[in-house]
Structure formats: structure tokens, C-alpha cells
XYZ file of C-alpha atoms in Angstrom:
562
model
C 8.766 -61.982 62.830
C 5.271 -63.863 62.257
C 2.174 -61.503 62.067
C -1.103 -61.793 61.991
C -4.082 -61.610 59.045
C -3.697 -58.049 57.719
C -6.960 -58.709 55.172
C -10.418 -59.335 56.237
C -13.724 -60.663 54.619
C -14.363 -57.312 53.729
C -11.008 -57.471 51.302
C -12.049 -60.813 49.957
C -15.515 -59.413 48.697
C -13.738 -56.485 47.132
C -11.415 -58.346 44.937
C -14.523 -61.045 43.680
C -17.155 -58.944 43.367
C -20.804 -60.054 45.197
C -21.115 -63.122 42.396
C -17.373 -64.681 42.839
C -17.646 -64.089 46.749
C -21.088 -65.985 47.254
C -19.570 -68.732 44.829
C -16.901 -69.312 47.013
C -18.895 -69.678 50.005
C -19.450 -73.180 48.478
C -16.378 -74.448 48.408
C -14.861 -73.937 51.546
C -15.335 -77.837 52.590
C -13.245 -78.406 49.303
C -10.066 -76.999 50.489
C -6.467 -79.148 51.201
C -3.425 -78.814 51.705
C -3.356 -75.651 52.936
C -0.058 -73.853 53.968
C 0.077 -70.425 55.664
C 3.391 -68.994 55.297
C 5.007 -65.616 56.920
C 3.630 -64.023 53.764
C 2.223 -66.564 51.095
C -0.600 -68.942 51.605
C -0.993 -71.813 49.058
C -3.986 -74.117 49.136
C -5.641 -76.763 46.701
C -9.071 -76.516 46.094
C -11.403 -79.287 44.558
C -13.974 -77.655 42.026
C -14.919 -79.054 38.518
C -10.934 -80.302 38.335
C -8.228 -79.706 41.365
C -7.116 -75.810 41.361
C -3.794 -74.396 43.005
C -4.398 -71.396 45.098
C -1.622 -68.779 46.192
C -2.982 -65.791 48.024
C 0.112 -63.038 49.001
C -0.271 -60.272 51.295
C 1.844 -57.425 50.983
C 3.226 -55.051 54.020
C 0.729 -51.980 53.289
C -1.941 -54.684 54.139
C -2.745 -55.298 50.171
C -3.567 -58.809 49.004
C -3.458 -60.450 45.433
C -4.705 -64.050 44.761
C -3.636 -66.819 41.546
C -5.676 -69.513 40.987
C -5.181 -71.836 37.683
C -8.407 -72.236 36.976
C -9.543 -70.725 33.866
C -11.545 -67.220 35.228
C -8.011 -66.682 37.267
C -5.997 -67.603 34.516
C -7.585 -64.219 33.285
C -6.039 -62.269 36.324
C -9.780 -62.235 38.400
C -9.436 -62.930 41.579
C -11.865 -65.965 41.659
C -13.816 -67.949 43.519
C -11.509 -70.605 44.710
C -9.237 -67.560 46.451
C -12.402 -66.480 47.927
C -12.677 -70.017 49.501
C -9.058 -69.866 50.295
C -9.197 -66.573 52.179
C -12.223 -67.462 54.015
C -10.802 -70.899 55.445
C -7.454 -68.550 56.458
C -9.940 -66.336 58.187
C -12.036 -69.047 59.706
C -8.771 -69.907 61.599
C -7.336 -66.207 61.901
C -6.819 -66.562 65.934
C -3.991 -69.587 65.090
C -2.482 -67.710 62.148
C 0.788 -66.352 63.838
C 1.380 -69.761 65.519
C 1.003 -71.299 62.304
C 3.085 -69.225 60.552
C 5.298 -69.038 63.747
C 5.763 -73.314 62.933
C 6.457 -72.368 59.393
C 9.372 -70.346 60.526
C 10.405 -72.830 62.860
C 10.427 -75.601 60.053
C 12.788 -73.460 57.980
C 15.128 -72.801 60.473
C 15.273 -76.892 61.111
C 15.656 -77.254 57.803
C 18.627 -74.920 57.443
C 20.024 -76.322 60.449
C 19.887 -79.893 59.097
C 20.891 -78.570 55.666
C 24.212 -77.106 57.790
C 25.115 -80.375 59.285
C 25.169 -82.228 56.372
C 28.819 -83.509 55.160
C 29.690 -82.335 51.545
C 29.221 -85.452 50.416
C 25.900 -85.528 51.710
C 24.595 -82.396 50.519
C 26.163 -83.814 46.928
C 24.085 -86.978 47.166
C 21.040 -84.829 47.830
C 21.308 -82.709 45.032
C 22.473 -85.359 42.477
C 18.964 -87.297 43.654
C 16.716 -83.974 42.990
C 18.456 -82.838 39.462
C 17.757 -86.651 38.841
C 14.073 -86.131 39.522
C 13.714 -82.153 38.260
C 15.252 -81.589 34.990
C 14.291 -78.161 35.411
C 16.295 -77.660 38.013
C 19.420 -79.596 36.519
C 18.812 -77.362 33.206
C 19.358 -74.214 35.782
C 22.466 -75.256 37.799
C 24.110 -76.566 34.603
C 23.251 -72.456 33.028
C 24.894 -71.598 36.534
C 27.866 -74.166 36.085
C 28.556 -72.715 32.841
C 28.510 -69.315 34.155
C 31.439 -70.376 36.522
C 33.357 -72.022 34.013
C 34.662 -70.862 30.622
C 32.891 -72.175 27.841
C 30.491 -68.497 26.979
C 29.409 -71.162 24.262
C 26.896 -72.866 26.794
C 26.206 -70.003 28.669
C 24.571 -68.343 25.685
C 22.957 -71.476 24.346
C 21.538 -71.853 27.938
C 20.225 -68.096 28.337
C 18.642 -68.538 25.193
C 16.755 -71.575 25.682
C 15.078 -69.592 29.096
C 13.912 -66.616 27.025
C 12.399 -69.410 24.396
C 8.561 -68.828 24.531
C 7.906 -71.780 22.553
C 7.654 -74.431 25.509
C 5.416 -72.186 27.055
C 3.198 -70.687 24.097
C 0.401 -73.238 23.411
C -1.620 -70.634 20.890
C 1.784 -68.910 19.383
C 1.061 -66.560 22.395
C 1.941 -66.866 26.477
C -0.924 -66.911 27.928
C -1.871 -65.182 31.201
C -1.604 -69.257 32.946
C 1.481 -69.845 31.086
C 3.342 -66.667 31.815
C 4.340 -66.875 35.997
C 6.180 -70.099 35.074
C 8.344 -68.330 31.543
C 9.225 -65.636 34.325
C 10.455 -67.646 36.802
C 12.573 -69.492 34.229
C 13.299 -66.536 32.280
C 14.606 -64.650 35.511
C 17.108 -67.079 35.472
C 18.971 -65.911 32.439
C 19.255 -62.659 34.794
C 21.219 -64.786 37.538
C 23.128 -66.809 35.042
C 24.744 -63.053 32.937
C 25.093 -61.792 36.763
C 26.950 -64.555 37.837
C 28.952 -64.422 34.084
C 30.294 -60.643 35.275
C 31.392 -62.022 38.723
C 33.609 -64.836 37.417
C 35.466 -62.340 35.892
C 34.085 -62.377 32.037
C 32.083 -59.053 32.335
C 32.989 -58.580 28.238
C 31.185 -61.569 27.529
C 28.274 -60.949 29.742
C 28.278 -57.674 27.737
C 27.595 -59.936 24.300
C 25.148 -62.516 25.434
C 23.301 -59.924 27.164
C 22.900 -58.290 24.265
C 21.439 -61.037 22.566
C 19.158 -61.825 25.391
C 17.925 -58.859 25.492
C 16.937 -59.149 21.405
C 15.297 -62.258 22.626
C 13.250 -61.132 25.396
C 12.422 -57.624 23.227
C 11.195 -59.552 19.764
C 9.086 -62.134 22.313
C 7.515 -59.967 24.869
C 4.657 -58.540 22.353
C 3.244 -62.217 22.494
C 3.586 -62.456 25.835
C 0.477 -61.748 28.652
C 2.172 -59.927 30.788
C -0.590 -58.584 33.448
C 1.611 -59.181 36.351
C 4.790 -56.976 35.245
C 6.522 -60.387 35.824
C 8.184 -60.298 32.369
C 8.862 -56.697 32.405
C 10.845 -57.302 35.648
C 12.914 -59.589 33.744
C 13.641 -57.491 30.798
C 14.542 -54.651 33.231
C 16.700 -56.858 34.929
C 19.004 -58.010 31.763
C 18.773 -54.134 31.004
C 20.634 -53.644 34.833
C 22.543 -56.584 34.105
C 23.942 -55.281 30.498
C 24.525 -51.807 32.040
C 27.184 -53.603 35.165
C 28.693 -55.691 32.305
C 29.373 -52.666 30.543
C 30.702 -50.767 33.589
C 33.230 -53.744 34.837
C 34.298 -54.655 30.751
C 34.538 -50.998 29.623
C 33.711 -52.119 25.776
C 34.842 -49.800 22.837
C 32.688 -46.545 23.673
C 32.046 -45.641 19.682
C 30.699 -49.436 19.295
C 28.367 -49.317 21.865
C 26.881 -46.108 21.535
C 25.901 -47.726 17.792
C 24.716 -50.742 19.569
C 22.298 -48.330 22.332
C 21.227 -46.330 19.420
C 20.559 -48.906 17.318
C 18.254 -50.803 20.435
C 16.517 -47.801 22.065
C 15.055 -46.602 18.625
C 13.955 -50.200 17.870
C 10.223 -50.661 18.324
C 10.404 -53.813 19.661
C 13.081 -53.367 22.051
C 10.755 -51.138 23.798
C 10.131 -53.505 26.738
C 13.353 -53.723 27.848
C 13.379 -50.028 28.674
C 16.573 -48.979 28.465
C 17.936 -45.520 29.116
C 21.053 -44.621 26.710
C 21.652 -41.363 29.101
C 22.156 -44.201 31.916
C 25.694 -45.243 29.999
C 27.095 -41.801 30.605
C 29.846 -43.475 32.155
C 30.401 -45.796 30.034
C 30.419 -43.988 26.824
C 32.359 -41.284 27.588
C 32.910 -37.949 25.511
C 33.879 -40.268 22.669
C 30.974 -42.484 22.780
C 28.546 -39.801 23.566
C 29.500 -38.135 20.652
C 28.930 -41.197 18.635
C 25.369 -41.171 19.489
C 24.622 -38.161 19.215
C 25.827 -38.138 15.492
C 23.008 -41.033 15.229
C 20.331 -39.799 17.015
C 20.328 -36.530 14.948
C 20.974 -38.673 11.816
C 18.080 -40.782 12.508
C 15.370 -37.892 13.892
C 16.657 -35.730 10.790
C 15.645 -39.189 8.348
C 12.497 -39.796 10.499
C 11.142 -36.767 12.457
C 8.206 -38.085 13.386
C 9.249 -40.927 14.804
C 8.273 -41.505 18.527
C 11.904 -42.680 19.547
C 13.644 -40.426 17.604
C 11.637 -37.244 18.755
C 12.210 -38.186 22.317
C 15.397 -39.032 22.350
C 16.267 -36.179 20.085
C 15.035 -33.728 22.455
C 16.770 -35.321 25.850
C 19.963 -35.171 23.826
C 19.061 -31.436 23.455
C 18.675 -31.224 26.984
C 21.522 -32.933 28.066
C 23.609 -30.970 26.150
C 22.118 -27.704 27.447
C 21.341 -26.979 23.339
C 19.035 -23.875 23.812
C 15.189 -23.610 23.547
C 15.790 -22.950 19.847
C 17.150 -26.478 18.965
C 14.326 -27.795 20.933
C 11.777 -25.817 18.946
C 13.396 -27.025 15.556
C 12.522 -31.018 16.821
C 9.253 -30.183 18.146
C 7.913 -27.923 15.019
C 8.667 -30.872 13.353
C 6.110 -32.864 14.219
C 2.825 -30.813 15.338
C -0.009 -32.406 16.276
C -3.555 -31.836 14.696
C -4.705 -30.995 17.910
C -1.955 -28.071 18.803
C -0.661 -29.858 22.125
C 2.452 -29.608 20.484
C 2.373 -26.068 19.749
C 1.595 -25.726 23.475
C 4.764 -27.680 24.287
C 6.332 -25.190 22.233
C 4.992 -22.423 24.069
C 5.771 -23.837 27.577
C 9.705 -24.652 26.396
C 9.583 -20.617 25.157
C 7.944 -19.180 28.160
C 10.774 -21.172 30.486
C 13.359 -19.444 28.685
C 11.988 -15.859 29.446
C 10.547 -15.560 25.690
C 6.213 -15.016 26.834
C 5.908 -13.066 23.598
C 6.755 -16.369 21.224
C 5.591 -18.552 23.467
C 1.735 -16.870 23.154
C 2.190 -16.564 19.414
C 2.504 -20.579 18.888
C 0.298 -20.770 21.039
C -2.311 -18.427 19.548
C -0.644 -20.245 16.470
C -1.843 -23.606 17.414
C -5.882 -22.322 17.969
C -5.450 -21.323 14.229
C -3.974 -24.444 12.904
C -5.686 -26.936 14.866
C -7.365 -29.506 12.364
C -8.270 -32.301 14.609
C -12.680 -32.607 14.529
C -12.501 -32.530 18.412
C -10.854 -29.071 18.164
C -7.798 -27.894 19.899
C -6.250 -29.336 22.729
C -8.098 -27.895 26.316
C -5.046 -27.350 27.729
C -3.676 -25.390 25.106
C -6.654 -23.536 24.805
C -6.267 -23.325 28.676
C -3.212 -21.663 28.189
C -4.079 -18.858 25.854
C -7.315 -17.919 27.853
C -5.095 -17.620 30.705
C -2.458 -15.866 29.469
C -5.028 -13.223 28.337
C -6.515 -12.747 31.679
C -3.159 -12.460 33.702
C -2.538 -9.680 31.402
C -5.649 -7.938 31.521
C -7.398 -8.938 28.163
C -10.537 -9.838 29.337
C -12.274 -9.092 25.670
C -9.325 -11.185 23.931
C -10.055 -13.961 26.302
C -13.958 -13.690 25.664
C -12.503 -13.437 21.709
C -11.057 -17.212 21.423
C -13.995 -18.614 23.049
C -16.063 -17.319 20.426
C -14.171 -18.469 17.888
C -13.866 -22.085 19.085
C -18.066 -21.944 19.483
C -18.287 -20.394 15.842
C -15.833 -23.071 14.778
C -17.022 -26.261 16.813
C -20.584 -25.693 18.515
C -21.023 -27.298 21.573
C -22.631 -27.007 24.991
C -19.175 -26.774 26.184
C -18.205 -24.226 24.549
C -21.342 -22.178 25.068
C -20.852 -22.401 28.140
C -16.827 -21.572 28.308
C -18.249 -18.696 26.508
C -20.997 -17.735 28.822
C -18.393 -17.208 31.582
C -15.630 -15.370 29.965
C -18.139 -13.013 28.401
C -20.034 -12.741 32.026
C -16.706 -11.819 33.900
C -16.138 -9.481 30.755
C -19.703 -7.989 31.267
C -20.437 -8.557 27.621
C -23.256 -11.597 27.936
C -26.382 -10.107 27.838
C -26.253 -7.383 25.980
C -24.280 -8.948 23.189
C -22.192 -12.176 23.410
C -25.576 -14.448 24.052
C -27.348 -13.615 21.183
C -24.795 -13.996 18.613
C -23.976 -17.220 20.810
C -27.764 -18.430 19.948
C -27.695 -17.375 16.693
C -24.838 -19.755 15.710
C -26.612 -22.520 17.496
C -30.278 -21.395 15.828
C -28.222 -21.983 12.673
C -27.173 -25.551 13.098
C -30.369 -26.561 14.784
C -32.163 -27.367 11.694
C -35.823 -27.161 13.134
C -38.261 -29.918 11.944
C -41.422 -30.641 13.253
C -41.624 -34.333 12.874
C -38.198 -34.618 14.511
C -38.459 -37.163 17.569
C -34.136 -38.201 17.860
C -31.333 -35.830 17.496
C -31.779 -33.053 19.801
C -30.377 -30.002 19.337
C -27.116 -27.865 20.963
C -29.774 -25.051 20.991
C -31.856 -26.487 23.325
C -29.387 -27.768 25.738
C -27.666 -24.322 26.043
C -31.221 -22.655 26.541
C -32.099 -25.183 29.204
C -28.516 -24.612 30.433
C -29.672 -20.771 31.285
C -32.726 -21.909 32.517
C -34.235 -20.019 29.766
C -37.644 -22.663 29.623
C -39.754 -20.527 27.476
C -37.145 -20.669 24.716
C -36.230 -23.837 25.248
C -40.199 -25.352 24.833
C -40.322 -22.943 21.614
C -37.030 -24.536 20.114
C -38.374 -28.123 21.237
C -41.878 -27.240 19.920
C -40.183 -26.096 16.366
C -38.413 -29.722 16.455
C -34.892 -28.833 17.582
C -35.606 -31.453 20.794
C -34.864 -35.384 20.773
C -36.594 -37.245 23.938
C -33.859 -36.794 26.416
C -34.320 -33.097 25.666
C -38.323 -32.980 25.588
C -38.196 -34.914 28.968
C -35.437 -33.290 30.656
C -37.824 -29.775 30.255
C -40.690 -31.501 30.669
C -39.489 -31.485 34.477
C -38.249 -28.890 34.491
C -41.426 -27.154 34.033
C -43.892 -29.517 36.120
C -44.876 -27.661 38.574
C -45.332 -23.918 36.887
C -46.906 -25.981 33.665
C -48.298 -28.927 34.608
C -50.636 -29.982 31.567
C -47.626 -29.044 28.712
C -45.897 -31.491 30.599
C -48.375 -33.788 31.024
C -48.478 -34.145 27.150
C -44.673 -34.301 26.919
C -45.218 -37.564 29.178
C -48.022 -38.829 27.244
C -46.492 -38.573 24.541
C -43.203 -41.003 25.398
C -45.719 -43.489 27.164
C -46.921 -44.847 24.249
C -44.179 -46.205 22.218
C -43.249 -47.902 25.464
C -45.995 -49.359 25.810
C -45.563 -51.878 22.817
C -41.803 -53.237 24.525
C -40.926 -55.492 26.854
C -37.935 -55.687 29.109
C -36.724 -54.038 32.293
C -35.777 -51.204 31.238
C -38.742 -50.276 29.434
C -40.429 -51.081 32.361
C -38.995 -49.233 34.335
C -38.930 -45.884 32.041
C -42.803 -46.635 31.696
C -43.115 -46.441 35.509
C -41.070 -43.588 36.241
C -43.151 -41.224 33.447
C -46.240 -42.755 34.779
C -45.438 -41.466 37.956
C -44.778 -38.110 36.698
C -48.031 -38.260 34.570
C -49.570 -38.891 38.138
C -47.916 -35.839 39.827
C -48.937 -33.409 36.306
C -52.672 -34.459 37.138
C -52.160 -34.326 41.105
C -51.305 -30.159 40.458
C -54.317 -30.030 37.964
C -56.476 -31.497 40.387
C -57.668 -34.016 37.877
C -56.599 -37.572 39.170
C -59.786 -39.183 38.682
C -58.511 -38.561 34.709
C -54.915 -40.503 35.907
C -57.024 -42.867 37.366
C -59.213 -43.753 34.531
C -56.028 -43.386 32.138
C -53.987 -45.977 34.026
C -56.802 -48.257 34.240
C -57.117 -48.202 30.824
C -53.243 -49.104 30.329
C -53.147 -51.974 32.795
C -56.007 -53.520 31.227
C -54.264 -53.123 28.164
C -50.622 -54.703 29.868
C -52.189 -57.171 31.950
C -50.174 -59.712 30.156
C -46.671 -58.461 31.109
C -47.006 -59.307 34.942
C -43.480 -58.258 35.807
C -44.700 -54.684 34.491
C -47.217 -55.367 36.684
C -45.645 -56.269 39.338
C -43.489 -53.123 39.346
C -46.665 -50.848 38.846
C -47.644 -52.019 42.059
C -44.242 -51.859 43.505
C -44.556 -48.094 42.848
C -48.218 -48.024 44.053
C -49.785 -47.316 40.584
């Protein structure tokens, strides 16, 4: 069933960006043989050399573009599929007929295709493998895959996983890699059609190797579009049916799956050794599971070997124990996996060890970020559902004492406020730990302080200007309560803006432009609540005389009516 447009211009300018879309305004009279299929339209489009457009839709109403110039060679949706999508759109009313004669081409085609003798359709097809050796390279893969010689089926399979016809740089490139798919996906129909003739046991071996090719290739691959990755997943599916109809020795295969899942570069293949459940049996399972514990016991920190340790463990219903054992093996600096830990114990009905690794991992943590949130998370809340409200107020003093921060000032600020402990004696200790790393210093000017952000945090200004006055405050800070204070203390801010005008006024640029303005502007309001803008006025005369020679500064000054 034909359908119409399901994108608009709205779409197109989304995908581009502003730049790409008014680009491709230009080069909508440069547009050819275009095609509007029931879901695919292809176009050519004349630019700086001759470009092949495909735009897709999808059924949610989604649309993608490739174009082979070099900005979509990068996976942008470009200008040329701008163009494309416009000239669709300019002609959206005659869309389902179009696509309607599409359809109706096809079924001719068929028809004709139908009515043809054998001998016909032979002729045909001897005349377009005579012209495409591409294509003749494919039939013969599927040819062998019919016959009996495994020899040429392998050789063939091999050759479409070869990168080397398609890697220009030593690497696939984003251009290069739609066309390795689409003859790579072949080696999928070729081992498919290998188990339906009948010789599942070899499709069991050359899949195997295929996959070994595809898994040692793929890391020089650009793969943006999944396109590979569907290929890899579908020798994976492939291997697995092989397996299933040829029923290979269970204790050899389980070596083979262990031996490929905890391979690194096997990774993109992505397959499951719990999927071959079946296939192993209680004889092959047991196989690998002697590996799997050989190998995490010779590498416990190994990604593979941790997590396919601990499915095993779960597979076999092991206990939370034997999970503990692989996890303890390997804790993070952080202490997420000390919260893992504590979530496995806490399943199993065990809260009391699963707070103390938690409470463990607080202590242990040695990352410089400090401990994980969540597992700090955790433990606070843990605390509180058991009525601790002084414990909870406890770690978050610890992780400010350890690591100051605003954040944890103000994780700090709340527990101790639902604890009823701020004021009166949780705040100051808090500000004497941050008084301690603030290292006051009058001629400071960068750097500001943790001090000064938690004071302005509390809206605590008179501290705040004391710390800034005693140097604990970088700009950001001396501006940020500079505002904050306008209107109750108009003239100390005026000076804090005075102050950060001048350096500014020796740069050039936008941006110090524009920072110039906007504290020029808030000179102007400091001397509008002092009642002295005659002073502002004089002042800014002074410093446009002075700038007269930067007219874009000029020009936004008067922009901003100053």
C-alpha cells in the first residue's frame, strides 16, 4: 500500500542544521534522476562532482539520508539530502501516485519475469553475471553452497569478510562501509543456505572461521550505521542453527564458545554461550564451566571473565556467597563494586552485610572523585529508613572533611537540617573545613574559593564579601555577589564592576565585547540607585573616547543604548 510524505521541511532542517539546510536551498535545480519508491527515494545531485542521494523513511515517520559526498561520508545528513527532500516535498501532492507507478512497475516486472521460459530467464542471467562480476562472485558462493565442495564455500565466505578491497587507508571508512555490508551479508546467506542443503556440520566450521574474520576486522571498520554489527550478529544466529541441526561434540564446543566469548576481539560478534544451552548439554555445560572458572580464577579482573563468571553463578543458582567471592575480587576505586556487593546481599535477606560493604566501600574508596553517588546513595538511605538521622548527617561529614566541595556542603546542609543539627553545630565546623582550604590572599584575582560559593549558597552575603575581600574570590565569584548585592549595596558593587572593566578594555573580540557591555550596564544601574548618573555619564564618555577605534564595540554600545 503506497503512502504519502510522512516528513516535512520542518524534519529536513532538523537533521542539517540552519547552515546545511540554507545550502541546500541552492541546489534544488541540480537534482536528476530522481526515484520515489514505497519507502526509499534515490536522487543524483550535481554539486562540485555528481553525488548519489538515498533518503529512507521509516514507519514511526523517522527519516535518515546518505549522500557520498565527503560531509555525508561522515554520517551528516548534508546538503545534497536537504535538496533531495525539498524537491520530494515540492511535489508531495503526486507522491502516492508516484510511488503507486513504482509499485505498478514491479508487479510488471514480476509478471514478465514469470512468463519467461527457463531458457529465457537463463539467457538473462548469463548476460548480467557477464556484465556484474559482483553478482557472478555471489551466485557462484550460492552455487557452492548447493553443491558439495565446503572447499569453495569457505574460500568464497572468506573473500566477502576481506576488508582489503574496501579499506583504502588500512581502515573502512564510513563511504566504504554500506557496500563491505552488503557484500559481507552475503556470507550470512551463503552458511544459511550451507545448513539447508543438508551440511549443517560444515556450516558449523566455516562459520566459525567467519566469524574470526569478521571479529579480528571489525575494529578497523566505521561502523556508524550498525550495518556490520548486523552482519556479525547474523553469522552468530547462523553458527547457533548450524549447531542445533549438526549437534557437534558438546565438550568441543563448549572449548570453542569459551575460547571466543572471552576473546577481546570477538566482542562484536556478540555471542551468548548461555544461548547453546541446548546444544551443550549437561556434558558440555560442564565443560565450560570448568573453563570459565579456570580462566576468571587465572585472570579475575578480566572484563569477560568477571561477567561471565558471575552469569555462570547465576545460572547455576550458586548462592550470593559465590557471587561475592567473584565480585570482591575485583573492587573498584570508586566502591560501585562494593555497592554491587551490597545489593546481591540485601536480595538474599542478608541487610546487615550488605550495609557493612557498603559502609566498607565509603572507607576504602581511593578514587580523587570520591566514592561512587550511588553507593553513597545507598548508605545515606539505608540510615534514614532505619531511623539514623545523626549517622546519615555522619557520612556526609566525612565525605566534606575528606573531599570539600560545594556538593558536598550542600548534601551536608540538608541531612544536618532534617537532623536539626545545622545551625547550631554542623555549619560551622562545615566552614571551618572550607576556611581551611581557602588559603586567603589578597592579590588573588583567579581561583575562587569553595568557601565562598557555599556562603553565597546560604545567601550569607556579608560573609561571603569578607571571604572575597580577604582574597578567597576569583571573578566569577566577585561578580556573581556583586549582583547579588546591587540593590542593598550599590557603590561596593559598583567597584566590583569597575574593577573587571578595565582589563577588558585592552581586548578585542565578541566576547569581550559583550562581557564589557553587560558590566557596563550594571555599572549604569549601581549609579542609577546612587543617584549619580551624571558620574556614569562622564565615565562612559571617557571610555568610548578611549574605544572609538573598535566600532563593532561600538556598535553594540549603542545596540544596548549606552
Amino acid at each position: 500500500m503506497t503512502h504519502a510524505l510522512r516528513f516535512t521541511e520542518k524534519d529536513l532542517r532538523r537533521l542539517a542544521g540552519a547552515r546545511s539546510f540554507e545550502r541546500g536551498l541552492g541546489y534544488l535545480s541540480a537534482i536528476s534522476q530522481l526515484e520515489i519508491g514505497d519507502e526509499t527515494i534515490t536522487a543524483v545531485v550535481d554539486g562540485s562532482n555528481t553525488y548519489q542521494v538515498e533518503l529512507t523513511e521509516d514507519e514511526d515517520g523517522g527519516l535518515s539520508g546518505w549522500c557520498d559526498c565527503p560531509y555525508g561520508q561522515e554520517g551528516n545528513f548534508c546538503k545534497h539530502c536537504v535538496a533531495v527532500g525539498l524537491a520530494v516535498l515540492g511535489q508531495a501532492e503526486s507522491v502516492p501516485q508516484q510511488r503507486s507507478g513504482d509499485a505498478s512497475r514491479t508487479q510488471l516486472l514480476d509478471g514478465w519475469l514469470q512468463s519467461r521460459t527457463q531458457e529465457e530467464l537463463l539467457a538473462l542471467v548469463r548476460e548480467q553475471l557477464a556484465d556484474d562480476p559482483g553478482l557472478r562472485r555471489r551466485l557462484e558462493l550460492r552455487a557452492a553452497a548447493a553443491g558439495e565442495d565446503t572447499g569453495i564455500v569457505r574460500e568464497r565466505v572468506l573473500h566477502l569478510l576481506d576488508t582489503r578491497p574496501f579499506a583504502r587507508y588500512g581502515y573502512v571508512e564510513y563511504a566504504d562501509a554500506h557496500a563491505y555490508g552488503r557484500q559481507a551479508a552475503e556470507a550470512v546467506i551463503a552458511l544459511r543456505a550451507l545448513t539447508a542443503s543438508g551440511r549443517a556440520a560444515d556450516a558449523v566450521e566455516v562459520a566459525r572461521e567467519a566469524l574470526r574474520a569478521l571479529g579480528r576486522a571489525y575494529e578497523e571498520i566505521d561502523d556508524s550505521d550498525g550495518l556490520i554489527g548486523d552482519v556479525a550478529a547474523g553469522l552468530a544466529e547462523t553458527h547457533l542453527d548450524a549447531c542445533r541441526t549438526a549437534r557437534p561434540d558438546p565438550a568441543e564446543t563448549a572449548e570453542w564458545l569459551v575460547a571466543h566469548v572471552l576473546d577481546a576481539a570477538n566482542d562484536a560478534t556478540a555471542i551468548d554461550l548461555f544461548d547453546y544451552r541446548d546444544v551443550l548439554g549437561d556434558p558440555g555445560l560442564a565443560r565450560a564451566r570448568t573453563l570459565l572458572v579456570a580462566a576468571w580464577r587465572a585472570n579475575p579482573k578480566g572484563w569477560a571473565e568477571k561477567y561471565f563468571m558471575e552469569r555462570l553463578l547465576k545460572a547455576d543458582d550458586a548462592g550470593v556467597d559465590a557471587l561475592v567471592e567473584v565480585h570482591a575480587a575485583d573492587l573498584a576505586p570508586n566502591g560501585h563494586t562494593h555497592l554491587v556487593i551490597a545489593r546481591e546481599l540485601e536480595a538474599a535477606g542478608r541487610a546487615d552485610e550488605a550495609m557493612e560493604w557498603a559502609e566498607r566501600g565509603l572507607r576504602e574508596t581511593v578514587s580523587e572523585w570520591g566514592p561512587d553517588s550511588d553507593l553513597v546513595a545507598y548508605v545515606c538511605e539505608r540510615h534514614e529508613q532505619a531511623g539514623r538521622p545523626a549517622d546519615v548527617v555522619a557520612v556526609r561529614r566525612g565525605l566534606l572533611h575528606a573531599r570539600p566541595s560545594l556538593a558536598a556542603y550542600q548534601h551536608l546542609r540538608t541531612a544536618a537540617g532534617a537532623a536539626g543539627t545545622w545551625e547550631s553545630s554542623e555549619r560551622p565546623g562545615a566552614l571551618d573545613v572550607l576556611k581551611a582550604i581557602a588559603r586567603p590572599d589578597r592579590d588573588r584575582r583567579h581561583g575562587g574559593s569553595v568557601l565562598v560559593d557555599a556562603l553565597l549558597d546560604d545567601n550569607d552575603l556579608q560573609a561571603a564579601w569578607q571571604a572575597a575581600t580577604d582574597g578567597c574570590a576569583d571573578q566569577r565569584q566577585w561578580l556573581a555577589l556583586a549582583d547579588r548585592i546591587r540593590d542593598r549595596r550599590p557603590a561596593d558593587a559598583l567597584t566590583v564592576y569597575l574593577r573587571w572593566i578595565e582589563p577588558l578594555r585592552r581586548q578585542t573580540g565578541d566576547g569581550a565585547y559583550q562581557r564589557l557591555t553587560e558590566l557596563l550596564l550594571s555599572a549604569r544601574a549601581c549609579h542609577r540607585t546612587l543617584g549619580t548618573e551624571a558620574e556614569f555619564a562622564t565615565y562612559l564618555a571617557a571610555l568610548r573616547a578611549d574605544q572609538k577605534r573598535k566600532r563593532k564595540l561600538m556598535a553594540v554600545l549603542d545596540l544596548h543604548g549606552l
